[in-house]
Tab-separated table of C-alpha atoms and ligand atoms in Angstrom:
chain	number	residue	atom	x	y	z
A	1	MET	CA	134.341	72.467	108.457
A	2	GLU	CA	136.062	74.831	110.777
A	3	ALA	CA	133.746	77.472	112.105
A	4	ASP	CA	134.509	81.006	113.439
A	5	LEU	CA	131.312	81.304	115.548
A	6	ILE	CA	129.105	78.715	117.245
A	7	ILE	CA	125.754	79.736	118.744
A	8	THR	CA	124.869	76.954	121.267
A	9	GLY	CA	123.275	76.176	124.616
A	10	GLY	CA	119.672	76.348	123.560
A	11	THR	CA	116.866	74.982	121.567
A	12	VAL	CA	117.280	75.703	117.794
A	13	LEU	CA	114.236	76.619	115.658
A	14	PRO	CA	115.540	76.141	112.091
A	15	MET	CA	112.202	77.494	110.620
A	16	THR	CA	112.730	75.329	107.477
A	17	PRO	CA	109.456	73.656	106.267
A	18	GLY	CA	108.155	71.257	108.863
A	19	ALA	CA	111.510	71.191	110.841
A	20	ALA	CA	111.152	70.253	114.416
A	21	PRO	CA	112.903	72.275	117.282
A	22	ILE	CA	116.458	70.837	118.032
A	23	PRO	CA	116.698	70.697	121.870
A	24	ASP	CA	120.350	71.301	123.013
A	25	GLY	CA	121.162	72.364	119.423
A	26	ALA	CA	123.819	74.637	117.879
A	27	VAL	CA	124.445	76.629	114.803
A	28	ALA	CA	127.947	76.921	113.278
A	29	VAL	CA	128.950	80.018	111.260
A	30	ARG	CA	131.906	80.688	109.018
A	31	SER	CA	132.660	84.043	107.325
A	32	GLY	CA	129.025	85.196	107.985
A	33	SER	CA	127.480	82.119	106.451
A	34	ILE	CA	125.656	79.189	108.290
A	35	VAL	CA	127.759	76.018	107.781
A	36	ALA	CA	125.926	73.537	110.121
A	37	VAL	CA	122.904	73.226	112.204
A	38	GLY	CA	122.097	70.311	114.577
A	39	PRO	CA	122.689	68.725	118.020
A	40	ALA	CA	125.264	70.726	119.980
A	41	ALA	CA	127.544	67.750	120.564
A	42	GLU	CA	127.744	67.123	116.805
A	43	ILE	CA	128.362	70.644	115.861
A	44	ALA	CA	131.075	71.250	118.559
A	45	SER	CA	133.097	68.187	117.805
A	46	GLY	CA	136.494	69.225	116.245
A	47	GLN	CA	135.875	72.909	116.690
A	48	ARG	CA	138.684	74.506	118.616
A	49	ASP	CA	139.056	78.117	117.632
A	50	ALA	CA	135.504	79.181	117.059
A	51	GLU	CA	134.006	81.961	119.275
A	52	VAL	CA	131.124	80.529	121.319
A	53	LEU	CA	127.816	82.493	121.914
A	54	ASP	CA	125.829	80.798	124.713
A	55	ALA	CA	122.034	80.984	124.531
A	56	ASP	CA	122.068	79.922	128.186
A	57	GLY	CA	119.124	77.494	127.800
A	58	GLY	CA	117.029	79.857	125.673
A	59	LEU	CA	115.829	79.730	122.007
A	60	ILE	CA	117.966	80.085	118.907
A	61	LEU	CA	116.100	81.161	115.875
A	62	PRO	CA	116.402	83.412	112.672
A	63	GLY	CA	116.228	87.130	113.277
A	64	PHE	CA	112.919	88.926	112.890
A	65	VAL	CA	112.262	90.644	109.560
A	66	ASN	CA	110.446	94.071	109.567
A	67	THR	CA	108.903	94.281	106.106
A	68	HIS	CA	107.884	98.081	106.356
A	69	THR	CA	109.135	100.914	108.313
A	70	HIS	CA	110.399	104.420	108.101
A	71	LEU	CA	113.433	104.323	110.339
A	72	ALA	CA	114.155	107.956	110.844
A	73	MET	CA	110.625	108.651	111.997
A	74	THR	CA	111.732	107.575	115.419
A	75	LEU	CA	112.455	111.263	116.045
A	76	ILE	CA	108.768	112.092	115.665
A	77	ARG	CA	107.574	109.319	117.850
A	78	GLY	CA	104.513	110.596	119.757
A	79	VAL	CA	104.317	113.979	117.928
A	80	ALA	CA	100.680	113.796	117.041
A	81	GLU	CA	98.283	111.191	118.503
A	82	ASP	CA	94.673	109.926	118.212
A	83	LEU	CA	94.017	111.661	114.871
A	84	PRO	CA	92.741	110.209	111.489
A	85	LEU	CA	95.485	109.464	108.868
A	86	LYS	CA	94.824	112.389	106.467
A	87	GLU	CA	94.733	115.062	109.203
A	88	TRP	CA	97.592	113.347	111.122
A	89	LEU	CA	99.728	113.318	107.932
A	90	GLU	CA	98.910	116.690	106.465
A	91	ASP	CA	98.536	118.923	109.611
A	92	HIS	CA	101.189	117.293	111.826
A	93	ILE	CA	103.612	114.804	110.431
A	94	TRP	CA	104.463	116.478	107.133
A	95	PRO	CA	104.954	120.037	108.627
A	96	THR	CA	107.030	118.518	111.484
A	97	GLU	CA	109.174	116.566	109.038
A	98	ARG	CA	109.773	119.699	106.887
A	99	ALA	CA	110.913	121.537	110.072
A	100	LEU	CA	112.936	118.746	111.656
A	101	MET	CA	114.298	116.438	109.034
A	102	ASN	CA	117.571	117.090	107.213
A	103	ALA	CA	120.424	114.798	106.427
A	104	ASP	CA	121.832	114.847	110.003
A	105	THR	CA	118.597	114.237	111.787
A	106	VAL	CA	117.676	111.440	109.384
A	107	ALA	CA	121.001	109.900	110.240
A	108	LEU	CA	120.317	110.401	113.965
A	109	GLY	CA	116.777	108.986	113.750
A	110	THR	CA	117.996	106.005	111.701
A	111	ARG	CA	120.731	105.146	114.321
A	112	LEU	CA	118.089	105.282	117.043
A	113	ALA	CA	115.757	103.041	114.947
A	114	ALA	CA	118.608	100.616	114.224
A	115	ALA	CA	119.439	100.403	117.971
A	116	GLU	CA	115.812	99.883	118.864
A	117	SER	CA	115.299	97.208	116.108
A	118	LEU	CA	118.404	95.225	116.982
A	119	GLN	CA	117.632	95.060	120.586
A	120	ALA	CA	114.193	93.841	119.773
A	121	GLY	CA	115.527	90.999	117.709
A	122	VAL	CA	114.957	92.553	114.255
A	123	THR	CA	117.937	91.738	112.065
A	124	CYS	CA	116.469	92.998	108.706
A	125	VAL	CA	114.294	95.969	107.848
A	126	CYS	CA	112.747	97.386	104.774
A	127	ASP	CA	113.050	101.126	105.131
A	128	MET	CA	111.300	103.945	103.143
A	129	TYR	CA	112.509	107.344	103.632
A	130	PHE	CA	114.776	110.142	102.390
A	131	HIS	CA	118.476	110.905	102.364
A	132	ALA	CA	119.097	107.234	101.600
A	133	GLN	CA	123.018	107.468	101.609
A	134	ARG	CA	122.847	108.618	105.292
A	135	VAL	CA	120.461	105.767	106.085
A	136	ILE	CA	122.794	103.337	104.426
A	137	ASP	CA	125.786	104.694	106.356
A	138	GLU	CA	123.908	104.283	109.675
A	139	VAL	CA	122.456	100.747	109.142
A	140	VAL	CA	125.879	99.465	107.952
A	141	LYS	CA	127.575	100.979	111.091
A	142	ALA	CA	124.936	99.521	113.398
A	143	GLY	CA	125.178	96.141	111.669
A	144	LEU	CA	121.491	95.930	110.604
A	145	ARG	CA	120.488	94.232	107.302
A	146	ALA	CA	118.276	96.666	105.227
A	147	ILE	CA	116.463	97.357	102.021
A	148	VAL	CA	117.026	101.130	101.545
A	149	PRO	CA	115.325	103.201	98.844
A	150	GLU	CA	115.375	106.904	98.146
A	151	SER	CA	111.618	107.673	98.254
A	152	LEU	CA	109.884	109.518	95.447
A	153	ILE	CA	106.783	111.653	95.568
A	154	ASP	CA	105.623	114.257	93.107
A	155	LEU	CA	106.542	117.143	95.565
A	156	PRO	CA	109.916	118.328	96.924
A	157	THR	CA	111.260	115.977	99.629
A	158	PRO	CA	113.618	116.695	102.358
A	159	SER	CA	116.418	115.346	100.023
A	160	CYS	CA	115.238	115.803	96.555
A	161	PRO	CA	113.710	118.978	95.079
A	162	THR	CA	112.083	117.080	92.147
A	163	PRO	CA	111.161	113.510	91.237
A	164	GLU	CA	113.750	113.617	88.574
A	165	ALA	CA	116.350	114.202	91.371
A	166	ALA	CA	114.963	111.273	93.364
A	167	LEU	CA	115.287	109.055	90.258
A	168	ALA	CA	118.832	110.090	89.696
A	169	CYS	CA	119.685	109.361	93.417
A	170	GLN	CA	117.959	105.939	93.128
A	171	ARG	CA	119.978	105.127	89.957
A	172	ASP	CA	123.228	106.076	91.627
A	173	LEU	CA	122.539	103.823	94.709
A	174	LEU	CA	121.505	100.907	92.511
A	175	GLU	CA	124.749	101.186	90.612
A	176	ARG	CA	127.028	101.477	93.722
A	177	TYR	CA	125.419	99.001	96.125
A	178	VAL	CA	125.420	95.907	93.908
A	179	ASN	CA	125.962	92.821	96.012
A	180	HIS	CA	126.533	94.718	99.202
A	181	PRO	CA	126.587	92.238	102.237
A	182	LEU	CA	123.945	94.084	104.195
A	183	VAL	CA	122.234	96.732	101.954
A	184	VAL	CA	119.810	96.204	99.138
A	185	PRO	CA	119.144	99.467	97.282
A	186	ALA	CA	115.497	99.997	96.050
A	187	VAL	CA	113.063	102.351	94.515
A	188	ALA	CA	110.037	103.637	96.442
A	189	PRO	CA	107.223	105.670	94.888
A	190	HIS	CA	105.258	106.737	98.000
A	191	SER	CA	101.785	105.610	96.807
A	192	PRO	CA	99.252	105.695	93.968
A	193	TYR	CA	97.899	109.012	95.237
A	194	MET	CA	101.180	110.884	95.808
A	195	VAL	CA	102.898	109.928	92.572
A	196	SER	CA	101.731	110.359	89.010
A	197	ALA	CA	101.209	107.538	86.500
A	198	ALA	CA	104.222	108.741	84.481
A	199	ASN	CA	106.500	108.638	87.551
A	200	LEU	CA	105.106	105.372	88.668
A	201	VAL	CA	106.045	103.921	85.311
A	202	LYS	CA	109.526	105.393	85.471
A	203	GLU	CA	110.017	103.771	88.902
A	204	ALA	CA	108.917	100.352	87.628
A	205	GLU	CA	111.300	100.707	84.750
A	206	LEU	CA	114.212	101.529	86.909
A	207	ALA	CA	113.456	98.685	89.323
A	208	GLU	CA	113.120	96.340	86.345
A	209	GLU	CA	116.450	97.490	84.869
A	210	PHE	CA	118.330	96.634	88.166
A	211	GLY	CA	116.117	93.776	89.299
A	212	ALA	CA	115.579	95.829	92.373
A	213	PRO	CA	112.663	95.841	94.865
A	214	LEU	CA	109.873	98.516	94.299
A	215	ILE	CA	108.350	99.638	97.622
A	216	ILE	CA	104.999	101.382	97.689
A	217	HIS	CA	102.038	102.106	100.060
A	218	LEU	CA	98.892	100.477	98.703
A	219	ALA	CA	95.284	100.449	99.744
A	220	GLU	CA	95.910	101.779	103.177
A	221	THR	CA	92.757	103.684	103.728
A	222	ARG	CA	89.169	103.771	102.493
A	223	TRP	CA	89.915	107.409	101.448
A	224	GLU	CA	92.648	106.196	99.050
A	225	VAL	CA	90.499	103.535	97.496
A	226	GLU	CA	87.580	106.140	96.873
A	227	LYS	CA	90.022	108.696	95.457
A	228	ILE	CA	91.781	106.308	93.053
A	229	THR	CA	88.530	104.603	92.134
A	230	ALA	CA	86.858	108.020	91.353
A	231	GLU	CA	89.812	109.242	89.320
A	232	LYS	CA	90.974	106.045	87.551
A	233	GLY	CA	87.945	103.975	87.444
A	234	VAL	CA	89.463	101.019	89.106
A	235	SER	CA	90.899	100.062	92.550
A	236	PRO	CA	94.430	101.129	93.599
A	237	VAL	CA	95.676	97.574	93.158
A	238	ALA	CA	94.036	97.210	89.688
A	239	TYR	CA	95.387	100.635	88.674
A	240	LEU	CA	98.947	99.604	89.626
A	241	ALA	CA	98.460	96.240	87.703
A	242	ASP	CA	97.155	98.179	84.680
A	243	LEU	CA	100.196	100.417	84.743
A	244	GLY	CA	102.616	97.443	84.884
A	245	ILE	CA	103.905	98.321	88.328
A	246	LEU	CA	103.199	95.081	90.026
A	247	SER	CA	105.765	92.204	89.961
A	248	GLU	CA	107.368	89.599	92.322
A	249	ARG	CA	109.807	92.435	93.314
A	250	THR	CA	107.042	94.687	94.554
A	251	ILE	CA	106.693	95.229	98.335
A	252	ALA	CA	103.280	96.601	98.928
A	253	ALA	CA	102.650	98.062	102.393
A	254	HIS	CA	99.319	97.782	104.027
A	255	CYS	CA	96.781	96.405	101.484
A	256	VAL	CA	94.054	96.928	104.125
A	257	HIS	CA	91.164	97.741	101.696
A	258	VAL	CA	91.403	95.042	99.029
A	259	SER	CA	88.611	93.125	97.227
A	260	GLU	CA	88.727	89.447	96.219
A	261	ALA	CA	89.675	90.615	92.784
A	262	ASP	CA	92.534	92.673	94.259
A	263	LEU	CA	93.747	89.595	96.097
A	264	ASP	CA	93.660	87.700	92.765
A	265	LEU	CA	96.009	90.269	91.350
A	266	LEU	CA	98.325	90.413	94.305
A	267	GLY	CA	98.612	86.651	93.971
A	268	GLU	CA	98.992	86.585	90.206
A	269	PHE	CA	101.845	89.080	90.333
A	270	GLU	CA	103.435	87.453	93.409
A	271	VAL	CA	103.545	90.771	95.283
A	272	GLY	CA	105.040	90.884	98.691
A	273	ILE	CA	102.556	92.252	101.250
A	274	ALA	CA	103.870	94.161	104.308
A	275	SER	CA	100.936	94.212	106.814
A	276	ASN	CA	101.246	96.867	109.514
A	277	PRO	CA	98.482	95.843	112.038
A	278	VAL	CA	99.453	98.254	114.900
A	279	SER	CA	99.789	101.284	112.579
A	280	ASN	CA	96.572	100.438	110.790
A	281	LEU	CA	94.803	99.987	114.248
A	282	LYS	CA	96.212	103.184	115.706
A	283	LEU	CA	95.280	105.358	112.733
A	284	ALA	CA	91.881	103.507	112.505
A	285	SER	CA	92.632	102.606	108.880
A	286	GLY	CA	91.168	99.117	109.346
A	287	LEU	CA	92.795	95.688	109.236
A	288	ALA	CA	94.101	93.794	106.311
A	289	PRO	CA	92.399	90.512	105.426
A	290	LEU	CA	95.345	88.520	106.681
A	291	PRO	CA	93.566	85.095	107.163
A	292	GLN	CA	92.364	85.272	103.555
A	293	MET	CA	95.851	86.353	102.323
A	294	LEU	CA	97.392	83.347	104.097
A	295	ALA	CA	94.741	80.965	102.976
A	296	ARG	CA	95.556	82.035	99.323
A	297	GLY	CA	99.235	81.413	99.972
A	298	LEU	CA	100.114	85.077	99.226
A	299	LYS	CA	103.527	86.392	100.423
A	300	VAL	CA	102.523	88.334	103.490
A	301	ALA	CA	104.409	89.206	106.745
A	302	PHE	CA	104.542	91.934	109.363
A	303	GLY	CA	105.893	95.552	109.401
A	304	THR	CA	105.762	98.075	112.170
A	305	ASP	CA	105.478	101.119	109.857
A	306	GLY	CA	107.294	104.256	111.221
A	307	ALA	CA	107.448	105.038	114.875
A	308	ALA	CA	105.136	108.035	114.450
A	309	SER	CA	102.187	105.595	113.968
A	310	ASN	CA	103.078	102.700	116.178
A	311	ASN	CA	104.913	103.972	118.302
A	312	THR	CA	107.853	101.445	118.588
A	313	LEU	CA	109.701	99.195	116.177
A	314	ASP	CA	108.935	96.187	118.348
A	315	LEU	CA	107.912	93.678	115.658
A	316	LEU	CA	107.305	90.804	118.046
A	317	ARG	CA	104.763	92.903	119.934
A	318	ASP	CA	102.917	93.728	116.783
A	319	ALA	CA	102.875	90.035	115.545
A	320	GLN	CA	101.593	88.985	118.961
A	321	LEU	CA	98.756	91.577	118.874
A	322	ALA	CA	97.825	90.615	115.347
A	323	SER	CA	97.649	87.011	116.185
A	324	LEU	CA	95.198	87.723	118.981
A	325	ILE	CA	93.147	90.356	117.037
A	326	TYR	CA	92.375	88.029	114.146
A	327	LYS	CA	91.262	85.328	116.444
A	328	GLY	CA	88.922	87.743	118.080
A	329	ILE	CA	87.389	89.305	114.920
A	330	THR	CA	86.984	85.924	113.093
A	331	GLY	CA	85.682	84.045	116.171
A	332	ASP	CA	88.169	81.313	115.259
A	333	PRO	CA	90.929	80.455	117.768
A	334	THR	CA	92.755	78.337	115.034
A	335	CYS	CA	93.216	81.512	112.948
A	336	ILE	CA	96.911	82.320	112.360
A	337	PRO	CA	98.381	79.728	114.778
A	338	ALA	CA	101.600	80.383	116.740
A	339	ARG	CA	104.049	78.582	114.374
A	340	THR	CA	102.598	80.579	111.432
A	341	VAL	CA	103.232	83.895	113.354
A	342	VAL	CA	106.912	82.843	113.888
A	343	GLU	CA	107.169	81.833	110.206
A	344	MET	CA	105.832	85.231	109.192
A	345	LEU	CA	108.286	86.962	111.553
A	346	THR	CA	111.273	85.086	110.004
A	347	ILE	CA	111.095	83.223	106.585
A	348	GLY	CA	107.740	84.869	105.619
A	349	GLY	CA	109.339	88.281	106.013
A	350	ALA	CA	112.375	87.268	103.978
A	351	ARG	CA	109.984	86.031	101.200
A	352	VAL	CA	108.073	89.317	101.145
A	353	LEU	CA	111.399	91.123	100.691
A	354	GLY	CA	112.747	88.792	98.088
A	355	LEU	CA	115.514	87.660	100.397
A	356	ALA	CA	114.366	84.027	101.092
A	357	GLU	CA	117.415	82.597	99.414
A	358	LYS	CA	119.712	84.545	101.782
A	359	ILE	CA	117.915	84.720	105.153
A	360	GLY	CA	114.806	83.742	107.152
A	361	THR	CA	115.875	80.184	108.109
A	362	LEU	CA	118.733	78.417	109.940
A	363	GLU	CA	120.308	76.107	107.341
A	364	PRO	CA	123.652	75.764	105.694
A	365	GLY	CA	124.327	78.265	102.909
A	366	LYS	CA	122.227	81.066	104.412
A	367	ARG	CA	123.677	84.134	105.938
A	368	ALA	CA	123.957	84.061	109.670
A	369	ASP	CA	121.063	86.357	110.985
A	370	ILE	CA	120.337	84.747	114.306
A	371	ILE	CA	118.809	85.724	117.679
A	372	CYS	CA	118.778	84.192	121.046
A	373	VAL	CA	115.652	84.583	123.290
A	374	ALA	CA	116.059	83.986	127.092
A	375	LEU	CA	113.870	81.505	128.952
A	376	ASP	CA	115.170	82.780	132.319
A	377	ARG	CA	112.091	84.779	133.450
A	378	PRO	CA	109.225	83.648	135.533
A	379	ARG	CA	106.979	84.137	132.562
A	380	ALA	CA	109.073	81.812	130.469
A	381	VAL	CA	108.742	78.805	132.759
A	382	PRO	CA	107.546	76.233	131.906
A	383	ALA	CA	107.898	76.631	128.067
A	384	TYR	CA	106.593	73.452	126.602
A	385	ASP	CA	106.199	74.625	123.094
A	386	PRO	CA	108.722	77.277	121.738
A	387	PHE	CA	106.222	78.704	119.118
A	388	SER	CA	103.547	79.268	121.686
A	389	HIS	CA	106.008	80.766	124.114
A	390	LEU	CA	107.352	83.253	121.551
A	391	VAL	CA	103.856	84.326	120.415
A	392	TYR	CA	101.809	84.292	123.649
A	393	ALA	CA	104.491	84.836	126.467
A	394	ALA	CA	107.849	86.305	125.307
A	395	ARG	CA	108.727	89.875	125.242
A	396	SER	CA	111.210	91.390	122.770
A	397	ALA	CA	113.296	92.492	125.928
A	398	ASP	CA	113.978	88.689	126.270
A	399	VAL	CA	116.213	88.960	123.151
A	400	THR	CA	119.795	88.442	124.583
A	401	HIS	CA	122.090	87.993	121.561
A	402	VAL	CA	121.784	89.146	117.943
A	403	VAL	CA	123.983	88.091	115.114
A	404	VAL	CA	123.698	89.790	111.657
A	405	ASP	CA	125.687	88.395	108.714
A	406	GLY	CA	127.759	86.577	111.263
A	407	ARG	CA	128.636	89.607	113.343
A	408	ILE	CA	127.656	89.718	116.963
A	409	VAL	CA	125.826	93.086	117.248
A	410	VAL	CA	124.035	92.500	120.527
A	411	ARG	CA	125.620	90.426	123.286
A	412	GLY	CA	123.832	89.945	126.612
A	413	ARG	CA	121.191	92.521	125.661
A	414	GLU	CA	124.064	95.165	125.068
A	415	LEU	CA	124.372	96.707	121.699
A	416	GLN	CA	127.918	96.282	120.527
A	417	THR	CA	127.782	98.728	117.559
A	418	VAL	CA	126.242	101.789	118.838
A	419	ASP	CA	126.918	103.830	121.994
A	420	VAL	CA	123.355	103.919	123.387
A	421	PRO	CA	123.784	106.308	126.235
A	422	ALA	CA	125.468	108.866	123.867
A	423	LEU	CA	122.747	108.291	121.266
A	424	LEU	CA	119.989	109.113	123.696
A	425	VAL	CA	121.664	112.303	124.658
A	426	ASP	CA	121.993	113.277	120.921
A	427	VAL	CA	118.371	112.438	120.276
A	428	ARG	CA	117.183	114.493	123.273
A	429	THR	CA	119.288	117.461	122.227
A	430	ALA	CA	118.144	117.334	118.609
A	431	THR	CA	114.477	117.067	119.575
A	432	GLU	CA	114.441	119.629	122.402
A	433	THR	CA	112.987	122.468	120.348
A	434	LEU	CA	110.274	120.186	119.010
A	435	ARG	CA	109.510	118.925	122.604
A	436	GLN	CA	109.062	122.498	123.865
A	437	ARG	CA	106.727	123.344	120.986
A	438	ILE	CA	104.599	120.248	121.545
A	439	GLN	CA	104.426	120.645	125.279
A	440	GLN	CA	103.439	124.341	125.057
B	501	ZN	ZN1	104.575	103.456	105.798
């Protein structure tokens, strides 16, 4: 079949179950879909008019999937550091957001996050923020695939004065973004402790009506578990299960403080778990029982969380750190091996987001979300095993080309869709008052 884009000149990691790397492989793309994967000589034969993207001896693999973030929070990267979650959130993050975040700054922060994500090899994100229409406009312009909800809490938000207004906004987006090539609209009640039972149920009903993802923070801190257990008599996970909130469309961020019974429920309802190891470590919230989740076959992958608690959107860095931390705390060097980490970054992330039919592997029929990772630095030579190289030696700065939905969005490390120098000027200007206040 005639292709319009061929990514070639490297080792292809299809990431389909058990598939071996294809040395000197290639991927052919037509109208944004992968049409062939295999040895370069085979793929190239008979192709005359296709554009060729050369991996230059590097790796060709599916783009990384960031299963939980708050894109626009890039603007408050580094605003408050070395504080416990509750004080960090209530005394610093929320007041700063109230002062800084409006429709225009959300758009600017999202543009910054999209640029950072794409250059780090992230081709799909699950966002959770406000002014969703502006978020959608920015990710579409940047060429980043995204699940985008309008978030709901019981208090006024930067975009919606009431939960009813947030519900109306969500319904409007769910109606208008059916089958969009890049955007999946969603609902997102913040957490069991910031949203009433009645509003949680309304959110679940709306998600059910449209078959949409429901994104929620869950069992992030010990404080949350104690509060919900004291008020409801059960754990946060059991509380959501009792309310009928959990389903295979639920994307639960964190799940740090979960019991064996909670893990049973997460498995039973096929909940997607977005684990945010760096954010959880930085806020000293704890660490999710990732090895147990994986051993049970739960849908679990990595997220960065927002840049205010990370402080980057560098998903590869976070996955690398996680892979080492769990070896250290379990005393088991076989814990979460390198190939599993790369699976979690790609097809595992797609599974958590309910997008495994569409992205996450390189195989005919899937959308072309593809990255190339260079092997041209001293730290990359020799690279005997591509999985071990990606997890223990590579840096996200080694990502050279990024294709999303068949569109080349990063070429030779240069973002093609956003004017990065102008963006950095705009961000510095928009955050100047905040910088002066913080540095006083
Ligand atoms: Zn979060």
